[in-house]
Amino acid sequence: MGFMGMGELGSVLASLMFFWAILKDHFPYRLRLLIEKYIEKLVKFVCPYIEITFHEFYGDEYMKRSKAFSDIQNYLSTKATSQASKFKADVVKGSKSLILTMDDHEEVPDEFNGVKVWWVLHKHVTNSKSFSYYPDSNEKRYFKLSFHKIHRELITGSYIDHVIKEGKNVASTNRKRKLYSNNPSKDWYSGWKNSKWSHVFFEHPATFETLAMETKKKDVIKEDLKKFTQGKDYYKKIGKAWKRGYLLYGPPGTGKSTMIAAMANFLNYDVYDLELTTVLNNTELRNLLIETSSKSIVVIEDIDCSLDLTGQRVKNKNKVEGNNKQKTAPIKGKEESDNKSSEVTLSGLLNFIDGLWSACGGERIIVFTTNHVDKLDPALIRRGRMDKHIEMSYCCFEAFKVLANNYLNIDSHELYAKIESLLAEINMTPADVAENLMMKSDEEGQASLNVLEYKLGLHFSGVPNSLLQQNESRLKAKQALLQATTCPFLFRTQSSCGQQLFKPLTQPFDGAFGC
Ligand SMILES: Nc1ncnc2c1ncn2[C@@H]1O[C@H](COP(=O)(O)OP(=O)(O)OP(=O)(O)O)[C@@H](O)[C@H]1O
Ligand SMILES: [Mg+2]
């Protein structure tokens, strides 16, 4: 017999209970207890279903919201949309979108390993006059899970765990991610709460799809990240802390910071942007890192600039040898006005990377970026500390195609062959290419009104200074490339407008080159 078939019996019992609730005060106390005992037995006998309740709050005065309740709520929000007919829409703080949850008393069925269960959200209103910190303490909500008693083991053993785990997953994909930056230690205890990190919501749009890089290289990185996130048991088995270090290196404008944003978006992790120049010593560093949460990327940008990592060991050695009690000041040009020098050392950083900090569990990725990989102490970047070294290099043709697709929405163009050969010849960063392909929105607006203005909108940002130092033939090649990369923009604009608003430029203007 299905659960719904039990419905009639259930309603008979419910009516019985209803009348009992009205009449019970007229019965003597002992008789009342006896009747209640038999009613309970009767219910158990005719109804082979078990019910488990999960209350929203627990505790008497200092009520705490139950984590299990919110996990179940999240889990059921995915089921409710396909199964229930009445919903409640909620804007949950820190969540990306509106969350649909089942309405009160709405029943949502679910199935697990072929076993059917039913969830209902109930509301219980009490007339209690007791004082509580919870504003709506007279209204108590709880989920009721019903299932056949022959499945007791399966449901209590694995189904509830499954619900809680899935609920947590839903919460983590729904929540808005955060970008944290470390505060100077003098501000840590100034407010009413501990504030080592301050945060904003992380809304960087970069993804691996929009990242200009060879597809193969991107796939390797994505695979590596995926393996890491799924590797909890593996890391436990081999006795290593669950962390992974990446070193991104390459010239400015090759997409190192963009790659970090793409990683964070891919993994759905928070980002901790650690500014080492404001960290005074290793203890502060440790305190900061201990407060990072699991599922996060800790980023230290431009390590070669923020710490004199190469010289640190030598300096320390000199200090010991010369018995010099003076403090080393490894950070270059830092906080002179503050009159405090940072004592963060290479070994402090290494110890943390090596796993003392990671002992507080949770999956963490640490990313270092640098423009000068050759400047770094080999001890810092040896394998095992930085598990993966990723070179971000100048724009290759494949990367150019990604950018052209992002910015101009085109997959091919007659100029592509020319661009390909030019890119093989000269070094141009993806940032340079992107700048040339980008429509400047202000000018774009005016463009629809005035063709001449529109032409100015095509004006790309001049020739970089570094070019002037290059020899003449390379300069020419670069100019030709700038010209070629800009042309698809002209062509696209013509076709998308449906009519020829303007002819492709024939005259160079403002140092730029016409097609
Ligand atoms: N590989 C890339 N894919 C897509 N866009 C890129 C790429 N590289 C650079 N860009 C564009 O150039 C801009 C600058 O790139 P980004 O800040 O990531 O460079 P960087 O390598 O971190 O430079 P720096 O070393 O100066 O910090 C980005 O906003 C992005 O629009
Ligand atoms: Mg950067």
Coordinates of C-alpha atoms and ligand atoms in Angstrom, one line a residue:
M1 CA 0.0 0.0 0.0
G2 CA 1.4 3.4 -0.9
F3 CA 1.7 6.2 1.5
M4 CA -1.2 8.1 -0.1
G5 CA -3.4 5.0 0.2
M6 CA -2.9 5.3 3.9
G7 CA -4.3 8.8 3.6
E8 CA -7.8 7.8 4.5
L9 CA -6.8 5.9 7.5
G10 CA -4.6 8.8 8.4
S11 CA -7.5 11.3 8.2
V12 CA -9.7 9.0 10.4
L13 CA -6.9 9.0 12.9
A14 CA -6.4 12.7 12.5
S15 CA -10.1 13.3 13.2
L16 CA -9.9 11.1 16.2
M17 CA -7.0 13.0 17.5
F18 CA -8.8 16.3 16.9
F19 CA -11.8 15.2 19.0
W20 CA -9.5 13.9 21.6
A21 CA -7.8 17.2 21.9
I22 CA -11.1 18.9 22.5
L23 CA -12.5 16.3 24.9
K24 CA -9.5 15.3 26.8
D25 CA -9.8 18.0 29.5
H26 CA -13.1 16.4 30.5
F27 CA -11.5 13.2 31.4
P28 CA -9.9 12.4 34.8
Y29 CA -6.1 12.7 34.6
R30 CA -5.3 8.9 35.0
L31 CA -7.9 7.9 32.5
R32 CA -6.5 10.5 30.1
L33 CA -3.0 9.0 30.3
L34 CA -4.4 5.5 29.7
I35 CA -6.4 6.6 26.7
E36 CA -3.4 8.5 25.2
K37 CA -1.2 5.4 25.6
Y38 CA -3.7 3.3 23.7
I39 CA -4.2 5.9 21.0
E40 CA -0.4 5.8 20.5
K41 CA -0.4 2.1 20.3
L42 CA -3.3 2.1 17.8
V43 CA -1.5 4.7 15.6
K44 CA 1.7 2.6 15.6
F45 CA -0.3 -0.5 14.8
V46 CA -2.2 0.8 11.8
C47 CA 0.4 3.1 10.5
P48 CA 3.6 1.4 9.5
Y49 CA 5.3 4.8 8.9
I50 CA 8.0 6.4 10.8
E51 CA 8.3 10.1 11.2
I52 CA 11.4 12.1 12.0
T53 CA 11.3 15.8 12.8
F54 CA 14.0 18.4 12.3
H55 CA 13.4 21.6 14.2
E56 CA 14.6 25.0 12.9
F57 CA 15.8 26.2 16.3
Y58 CA 17.0 24.5 19.4
G59 CA 17.9 25.6 22.9
D60 CA 15.4 27.4 25.2
E61 CA 16.5 31.0 25.6
Y62 CA 19.5 31.4 23.3
M63 CA 17.9 29.7 20.4
K64 CA 20.3 28.6 17.7
R65 CA 19.4 27.9 14.2
S66 CA 19.9 24.2 13.3
K67 CA 22.4 23.6 10.5
A68 CA 20.6 20.5 9.6
F69 CA 17.4 22.5 9.1
S70 CA 19.0 24.8 6.6
D71 CA 20.8 22.0 4.8
I72 CA 17.4 20.2 4.4
Q73 CA 15.8 23.4 3.3
N74 CA 18.5 23.9 0.6
Y75 CA 18.2 20.2 -0.5
L76 CA 14.4 20.5 -0.8
S77 CA 14.6 23.7 -2.7
T78 CA 16.0 21.7 -5.6
K79 CA 13.2 19.1 -5.2
A80 CA 10.4 21.5 -4.5
T81 CA 10.7 23.3 -7.8
S82 CA 9.8 20.1 -9.7
Q83 CA 7.5 18.5 -7.2
A84 CA 5.6 21.1 -5.2
S85 CA 2.8 23.3 -6.4
K86 CA 3.1 26.1 -3.7
F87 CA 6.4 27.8 -3.1
K88 CA 7.8 30.6 -1.0
A89 CA 10.4 32.8 -2.7
D90 CA 13.1 34.1 -0.4
V91 CA 16.0 36.5 -1.0
V92 CA 18.7 34.9 1.2
K93 CA 21.5 37.1 2.4
G94 CA 24.8 36.3 0.6
S95 CA 23.0 34.2 -2.0
K96 CA 23.2 34.7 -5.8
S97 CA 19.6 34.4 -6.7
L98 CA 16.1 34.1 -5.3
I99 CA 15.6 30.8 -3.5
L100 CA 12.4 28.9 -4.0
T101 CA 11.4 26.8 -1.0
M102 CA 8.3 24.7 -0.3
D103 CA 5.5 26.4 1.3
D104 CA 4.2 25.5 4.8
H105 CA 2.4 22.2 4.9
E106 CA 3.2 21.5 1.3
E107 CA 4.3 17.8 0.8
V108 CA 7.4 17.1 -1.3
P109 CA 8.0 13.4 -2.2
D110 CA 11.6 12.2 -2.7
E111 CA 13.1 8.9 -3.8
F112 CA 16.4 7.4 -2.6
N113 CA 17.6 4.0 -3.9
G114 CA 14.1 3.2 -5.0
V115 CA 12.6 4.0 -1.6
K116 CA 10.0 6.7 -1.4
V117 CA 10.0 9.3 1.4
W118 CA 7.9 12.4 2.1
W119 CA 8.9 15.8 3.5
V120 CA 6.5 18.3 4.9
L121 CA 7.3 21.7 6.4
H122 CA 5.1 22.3 9.5
K123 CA 4.6 25.3 11.6
H124 CA 3.8 25.1 15.2
V125 CA 2.5 28.1 17.0
T126 CA 2.8 28.2 20.8
N127 CA 1.3 30.6 23.3
S128 CA 4.4 30.7 25.3
K129 CA 5.0 34.0 27.1
S130 CA 8.6 33.2 28.0
F131 CA 11.3 35.6 26.9
S132 CA 13.5 34.7 24.0
Y133 CA 16.1 36.3 21.9
Y134 CA 14.5 34.9 18.8
P135 CA 12.0 37.6 17.6
D136 CA 9.4 35.2 16.3
S137 CA 9.8 32.6 19.0
N138 CA 6.2 31.6 19.2
E139 CA 6.3 30.2 15.7
K140 CA 8.3 27.1 15.4
R141 CA 9.0 25.5 12.1
Y142 CA 10.1 22.0 11.6
F143 CA 10.5 19.5 8.7
K144 CA 8.8 16.1 9.1
L145 CA 10.3 13.2 7.2
S146 CA 8.0 10.1 6.8
F147 CA 9.0 6.7 5.4
H148 CA 8.0 3.1 5.8
K149 CA 9.5 1.5 8.8
I150 CA 11.1 -1.4 6.8
H151 CA 13.5 1.2 5.4
R152 CA 14.5 2.6 8.8
E153 CA 18.2 1.5 8.3
L154 CA 18.6 3.0 4.9
I155 CA 17.0 6.3 5.8
T156 CA 18.7 6.9 9.1
G157 CA 21.9 5.3 7.9
S158 CA 22.5 6.9 4.5
Y159 CA 19.6 9.0 3.2
I160 CA 19.8 11.7 5.8
D161 CA 23.5 12.0 5.3
H162 CA 22.9 12.3 1.6
V163 CA 20.4 15.1 2.1
I164 CA 22.7 17.0 4.4
K165 CA 25.6 16.7 2.0
E166 CA 23.6 17.7 -1.0
G167 CA 22.1 20.6 0.9
K168 CA 25.6 21.9 1.7
N169 CA 26.5 21.6 -2.0
V170 CA 23.5 23.6 -3.0
A171 CA 24.3 26.2 -0.4
S172 CA 27.9 26.5 -1.7
T173 CA 26.9 26.9 -5.3
N174 CA 24.1 29.4 -4.5
R175 CA 26.1 31.6 -2.2
K176 CA 27.9 34.7 -3.4
R177 CA 31.7 34.3 -3.2
K178 CA 33.8 36.8 -1.4
L179 CA 37.1 38.6 -2.0
Y180 CA 39.0 39.1 1.2
S181 CA 41.8 41.5 1.8
N182 CA 43.9 41.6 5.0
N183 CA 43.7 44.6 7.3
P184 CA 46.8 46.1 8.9
S185 CA 47.3 44.5 12.4
K186 CA 46.7 47.8 14.2
D187 CA 43.1 47.6 13.0
W188 CA 42.5 43.9 14.0
Y189 CA 40.9 44.6 17.3
S190 CA 39.6 48.1 16.8
G191 CA 36.0 47.2 16.1
W192 CA 33.6 45.1 18.2
K193 CA 34.6 42.0 16.4
N194 CA 37.8 40.4 15.2
S195 CA 38.5 41.9 11.8
K196 CA 41.7 40.5 10.3
W197 CA 40.1 40.4 6.9
S198 CA 37.6 42.6 5.2
H199 CA 35.6 41.4 2.3
V200 CA 33.5 42.4 -0.7
F201 CA 31.5 40.1 -2.9
F202 CA 33.6 38.6 -5.6
E203 CA 32.0 39.2 -9.0
H204 CA 34.8 38.9 -11.5
P205 CA 33.4 37.7 -14.8
A206 CA 36.6 35.9 -16.0
T207 CA 36.1 32.2 -16.8
F208 CA 38.3 29.6 -18.5
E209 CA 36.2 30.1 -21.6
T210 CA 37.1 33.7 -21.9
L211 CA 40.7 33.2 -20.9
A212 CA 43.0 33.6 -23.8
M213 CA 45.3 30.6 -23.7
E214 CA 45.9 27.4 -25.7
T215 CA 42.9 25.1 -25.1
K216 CA 45.2 22.2 -24.3
K217 CA 46.9 24.2 -21.5
K218 CA 43.6 25.3 -20.1
D219 CA 42.2 21.7 -20.1
V220 CA 45.3 20.5 -18.2
I221 CA 44.8 23.2 -15.5
K222 CA 41.0 22.6 -15.3
E223 CA 41.7 18.8 -14.9
D224 CA 44.3 19.5 -12.2
L225 CA 41.9 21.7 -10.3
K226 CA 39.1 19.2 -10.6
K227 CA 41.3 16.4 -9.3
F228 CA 42.3 18.5 -6.4
T229 CA 38.8 19.2 -5.3
Q230 CA 37.9 15.6 -5.5
G231 CA 41.0 14.4 -3.8
K232 CA 40.0 14.6 -0.1
D233 CA 40.5 10.9 0.5
Y234 CA 43.6 10.7 -1.6
Y235 CA 45.3 13.5 0.3
K236 CA 44.3 11.8 3.6
K237 CA 45.7 8.5 2.4
I238 CA 49.1 9.9 1.4
G239 CA 49.2 11.9 4.6
K240 CA 49.5 15.3 2.9
A241 CA 47.6 18.4 3.8
W242 CA 44.7 19.1 1.4
K243 CA 46.3 22.0 -0.5
R244 CA 47.8 22.8 -3.8
G245 CA 50.2 25.5 -4.8
Y246 CA 50.3 27.3 -8.1
L247 CA 53.0 29.6 -9.4
L248 CA 51.8 31.8 -12.2
Y249 CA 54.6 33.6 -14.0
G250 CA 54.9 35.8 -17.0
P251 CA 55.2 39.4 -18.2
P252 CA 52.7 42.0 -17.1
G253 CA 49.4 41.8 -19.0
T254 CA 49.5 38.1 -19.8
G255 CA 46.5 37.3 -17.7
K256 CA 47.9 36.1 -14.3
S257 CA 45.3 37.9 -12.3
T258 CA 42.6 37.0 -14.8
M259 CA 43.6 33.3 -14.4
I260 CA 43.1 33.5 -10.7
A261 CA 39.6 34.9 -11.1
A262 CA 38.8 32.2 -13.7
M263 CA 40.1 29.5 -11.1
A264 CA 37.9 31.0 -8.4
N265 CA 34.9 31.0 -10.7
F266 CA 35.6 27.5 -11.9
L267 CA 35.9 26.1 -8.3
N268 CA 33.4 28.3 -6.7
Y269 CA 36.0 29.3 -4.1
D270 CA 36.5 32.5 -2.1
V271 CA 39.6 34.5 -2.7
Y272 CA 42.0 35.8 0.0
D273 CA 44.2 38.5 -1.5
L274 CA 47.1 38.6 0.9
E275 CA 49.1 41.8 0.8
L276 CA 52.3 40.9 2.4
T277 CA 53.6 44.4 2.8
T278 CA 51.1 45.1 5.6
V279 CA 52.0 42.0 7.5
L280 CA 54.5 42.8 10.2
N281 CA 55.9 39.4 11.2
N282 CA 55.5 35.6 10.9
T283 CA 53.1 35.4 13.8
E284 CA 50.8 37.9 12.1
L285 CA 51.1 35.9 8.9
R286 CA 50.1 32.8 10.7
N287 CA 47.2 34.5 12.5
L288 CA 45.9 35.7 9.1
L289 CA 46.2 32.4 7.4
I290 CA 44.5 30.5 10.2
E291 CA 41.5 32.7 9.7
T292 CA 41.1 31.8 6.1
S293 CA 38.2 29.5 5.4
S294 CA 38.1 26.2 3.6
K295 CA 37.4 26.2 -0.1
S296 CA 39.4 29.2 -0.8
I297 CA 42.3 30.5 -2.9
V298 CA 45.0 32.4 -1.1
V299 CA 46.7 34.8 -3.5
I300 CA 50.0 36.5 -3.0
E301 CA 50.6 38.7 -6.0
D302 CA 54.0 39.8 -7.2
I303 CA 56.0 38.0 -4.5
D304 CA 59.2 39.3 -5.8
C305 CA 58.1 42.8 -5.1
S306 CA 56.4 42.3 -1.7
L307 CA 59.1 40.3 0.0
D308 CA 62.9 40.2 -0.6
L309 CA 62.6 36.5 -0.8
T310 CA 65.9 35.9 -2.6
G311 CA 68.0 37.9 -0.2
Q312 CA 66.3 36.7 3.0
R313 CA 68.3 33.6 3.6
V314 CA 71.6 35.4 2.9
K315 CA 70.6 38.2 5.2
N316 CA 69.6 35.9 8.0
K317 CA 72.9 34.0 7.6
N318 CA 74.8 37.3 7.8
K319 CA 72.8 38.2 10.9
V320 CA 73.8 35.1 12.7
E321 CA 77.4 35.2 11.6
G322 CA 77.9 38.8 12.5
N323 CA 76.0 38.5 15.7
N324 CA 74.1 41.5 14.5
K325 CA 71.1 42.2 16.6
Q326 CA 69.6 44.6 14.2
K327 CA 66.3 43.5 12.7
T328 CA 66.3 42.7 9.0
A329 CA 63.9 44.7 6.9
P330 CA 63.1 42.5 4.0
I331 CA 60.3 44.4 2.5
K332 CA 61.4 46.9 0.0
G333 CA 60.4 50.6 0.3
K334 CA 57.7 49.7 2.8
E335 CA 55.8 51.8 5.3
E336 CA 58.7 54.2 6.0
S337 CA 56.1 56.5 7.5
D338 CA 54.9 53.7 9.8
N339 CA 58.4 53.3 11.3
K340 CA 57.8 49.6 11.5
S341 CA 59.6 47.1 9.4
S342 CA 58.1 43.8 8.4
E343 CA 59.8 40.8 9.7
V344 CA 58.0 38.3 7.5
T345 CA 60.6 35.9 6.4
L346 CA 61.0 33.4 3.7
S347 CA 61.1 30.6 6.1
G348 CA 57.9 31.8 7.8
L349 CA 56.2 31.7 4.5
L350 CA 57.7 28.3 3.6
N351 CA 56.7 26.8 6.9
F352 CA 53.2 27.8 6.3
I353 CA 53.1 26.5 2.8
D354 CA 54.7 23.3 4.0
G355 CA 51.7 22.5 6.0
L356 CA 51.6 23.7 9.6
W357 CA 48.8 26.0 8.7
S358 CA 47.2 23.5 6.5
A359 CA 46.7 21.3 9.6
C360 CA 43.5 23.3 10.2
G361 CA 42.0 21.2 7.4
G362 CA 39.9 22.1 4.4
E363 CA 40.8 22.5 0.8
R364 CA 42.9 25.5 0.0
I365 CA 44.8 26.6 -3.0
I366 CA 47.6 29.0 -2.8
V367 CA 48.6 31.0 -5.8
F368 CA 51.8 33.1 -6.2
T369 CA 52.3 35.4 -9.1
T370 CA 55.4 37.0 -10.3
N371 CA 56.8 38.7 -13.4
H372 CA 60.3 37.5 -12.7
V373 CA 60.4 33.8 -12.0
D374 CA 64.2 33.8 -12.2
K375 CA 64.4 36.2 -9.2
L376 CA 62.8 33.7 -6.8
D377 CA 64.6 31.6 -4.4
P378 CA 64.5 28.0 -5.8
A379 CA 63.6 26.8 -2.3
L380 CA 60.3 28.7 -2.5
I381 CA 59.3 27.4 -5.9
R382 CA 60.5 23.8 -5.8
R383 CA 58.0 21.2 -6.6
G384 CA 55.9 20.1 -3.7
R385 CA 55.7 23.7 -2.4
M386 CA 54.4 25.1 -5.7
D387 CA 52.9 22.0 -7.2
K388 CA 52.3 23.5 -10.5
H389 CA 54.2 26.1 -12.5
I390 CA 52.1 27.9 -15.1
E391 CA 53.7 30.1 -17.6
M392 CA 51.5 32.9 -18.9
S393 CA 53.0 34.0 -22.1
Y394 CA 52.5 36.4 -25.0
C395 CA 49.4 36.1 -27.1
C396 CA 49.5 33.2 -29.5
F397 CA 47.1 32.8 -32.4
E398 CA 44.9 30.4 -30.5
A399 CA 44.7 32.9 -27.6
F400 CA 43.9 35.7 -30.1
K401 CA 41.0 33.7 -31.5
V402 CA 39.5 33.4 -28.0
L403 CA 39.9 37.2 -27.5
A404 CA 38.4 37.9 -31.0
N405 CA 35.5 35.7 -30.1
N406 CA 35.0 37.4 -26.7
Y407 CA 35.3 40.9 -28.0
L408 CA 34.0 40.8 -31.6
N409 CA 31.9 37.7 -31.6
I410 CA 33.6 36.3 -34.7
D411 CA 35.2 32.8 -35.3
S412 CA 37.0 33.5 -38.5
H413 CA 38.0 36.3 -40.7
E414 CA 40.1 36.7 -43.9
L415 CA 42.7 38.6 -41.9
Y416 CA 43.2 35.6 -39.6
A417 CA 46.0 34.1 -41.7
K418 CA 47.9 37.4 -41.7
I419 CA 47.4 37.9 -37.9
E420 CA 48.6 34.3 -37.3
S421 CA 51.9 34.9 -39.0
L422 CA 52.4 38.3 -37.4
L423 CA 51.7 36.9 -33.9
A424 CA 54.3 34.2 -34.5
E425 CA 56.8 37.0 -35.2
I426 CA 56.2 39.5 -32.4
N427 CA 55.5 39.5 -28.7
M428 CA 52.2 41.1 -27.9
T429 CA 50.5 40.5 -24.6
P430 CA 46.8 39.5 -24.5
A431 CA 46.2 42.7 -22.6
D432 CA 47.5 44.7 -25.6
V433 CA 45.4 42.7 -28.1
A434 CA 42.3 43.0 -25.8
E435 CA 42.8 46.7 -25.6
N436 CA 42.8 47.0 -29.4
L437 CA 39.7 44.8 -29.8
M438 CA 37.7 46.6 -27.2
M439 CA 34.9 48.9 -28.1
K440 CA 35.0 52.0 -25.9
S441 CA 31.5 52.1 -24.7
D442 CA 31.2 55.9 -24.4
E443 CA 32.3 56.4 -28.0
E444 CA 30.2 53.5 -29.1
G445 CA 27.1 55.3 -27.9
Q446 CA 28.0 58.4 -29.9
A447 CA 28.9 56.3 -32.9
S448 CA 25.3 55.5 -33.7
L449 CA 24.7 59.2 -34.1
N450 CA 27.8 60.3 -35.8
V451 CA 29.9 58.2 -38.2
L452 CA 32.9 60.3 -37.7
E453 CA 32.8 59.9 -33.9
Y454 CA 32.4 56.3 -34.6
K455 CA 35.7 56.2 -36.4
L456 CA 37.3 57.7 -33.4
G457 CA 35.8 54.9 -31.4
L458 CA 38.0 52.6 -33.4
H459 CA 41.1 54.4 -32.4
F460 CA 43.3 52.1 -30.5
S461 CA 45.6 53.1 -27.8
G462 CA 48.7 54.1 -29.6
V463 CA 52.0 52.2 -29.9
P464 CA 53.4 51.0 -26.5
N465 CA 56.7 52.6 -25.5
S466 CA 58.5 49.4 -25.5
L467 CA 58.0 49.2 -29.2
L468 CA 60.1 52.3 -29.8
Q469 CA 63.1 50.3 -28.6
Q470 CA 62.5 47.5 -31.0
N471 CA 64.1 47.4 -34.4
E472 CA 62.4 48.9 -37.4
S473 CA 61.2 45.7 -39.0
R474 CA 59.7 44.5 -35.8
L475 CA 58.0 47.8 -35.4
K476 CA 56.5 47.5 -38.8
A477 CA 55.3 44.0 -38.1
K478 CA 53.7 45.2 -34.9
Q479 CA 52.0 48.1 -36.6
A480 CA 50.7 45.7 -39.2
L481 CA 49.4 43.5 -36.4
L482 CA 47.7 46.4 -34.7
Q483 CA 46.1 47.3 -37.9
A484 CA 45.1 43.7 -38.7
T485 CA 43.6 43.0 -35.3
T486 CA 41.5 46.1 -35.5
C487 CA 40.1 45.4 -38.9
P488 CA 37.7 42.6 -37.9
F489 CA 36.0 45.1 -35.7
L490 CA 35.3 47.3 -38.7
F491 CA 33.9 44.4 -40.7
R492 CA 31.8 43.1 -38.0
T493 CA 30.3 46.6 -37.4
Q494 CA 29.4 46.9 -41.0
S495 CA 27.6 43.6 -41.2
S496 CA 25.8 43.9 -37.9
C497 CA 24.5 47.4 -38.8
G498 CA 22.8 45.9 -41.9
Q499 CA 24.0 48.9 -44.0
Q500 CA 27.3 50.3 -44.7
L501 CA 27.6 53.1 -42.2
F502 CA 31.2 53.9 -43.1
K503 CA 33.9 52.6 -45.3
P504 CA 36.9 50.8 -43.8
L505 CA 39.5 53.4 -43.0
T506 CA 41.9 54.2 -45.8
Q507 CA 43.8 56.9 -44.1
P508 CA 45.9 56.5 -41.0
F509 CA 44.7 58.7 -38.2
D510 CA 46.3 59.8 -34.9
G511 CA 49.2 57.4 -35.3
A512 CA 46.9 54.5 -35.9
F513 CA 46.8 52.6 -39.1
G514 CA 43.9 52.2 -41.4
C515 CA 43.0 48.9 -43.1
Ligands
LIG1 N1 45.0 35.6 -21.1 C1 44.1 36.5 -21.1 N2 42.8 36.3 -21.4 C2 41.9 37.2 -21.4 N3 42.1 38.5 -21.1 C3 43.4 38.8 -20.8 C4 44.4 37.9 -20.7 N4 45.6 38.5 -20.4 C5 45.2 39.8 -20.2 N5 43.9 40.0 -20.4 C6 43.3 41.3 -20.3 O1 44.2 42.2 -19.9 C7 43.9 42.8 -18.6 C8 45.1 42.7 -17.7 O2 45.4 41.3 -17.4 P1 45.9 40.8 -16.0 O3 45.6 41.8 -15.0 O4 45.3 39.4 -15.8 O5 47.4 40.6 -16.3 P2 48.6 40.2 -15.2 O6 49.3 39.1 -15.9 O7 48.0 39.9 -13.9 O8 49.4 41.5 -15.2 P3 50.4 42.0 -14.0 O9 51.6 41.2 -14.0 O10 50.7 43.4 -14.3 O11 49.6 41.9 -12.7 C9 42.8 42.0 -18.1 O12 41.8 42.8 -17.5 C10 42.2 41.3 -19.3 O13 41.1 42.0 -19.8
MG2 MG 48.1 40.9 -12.0

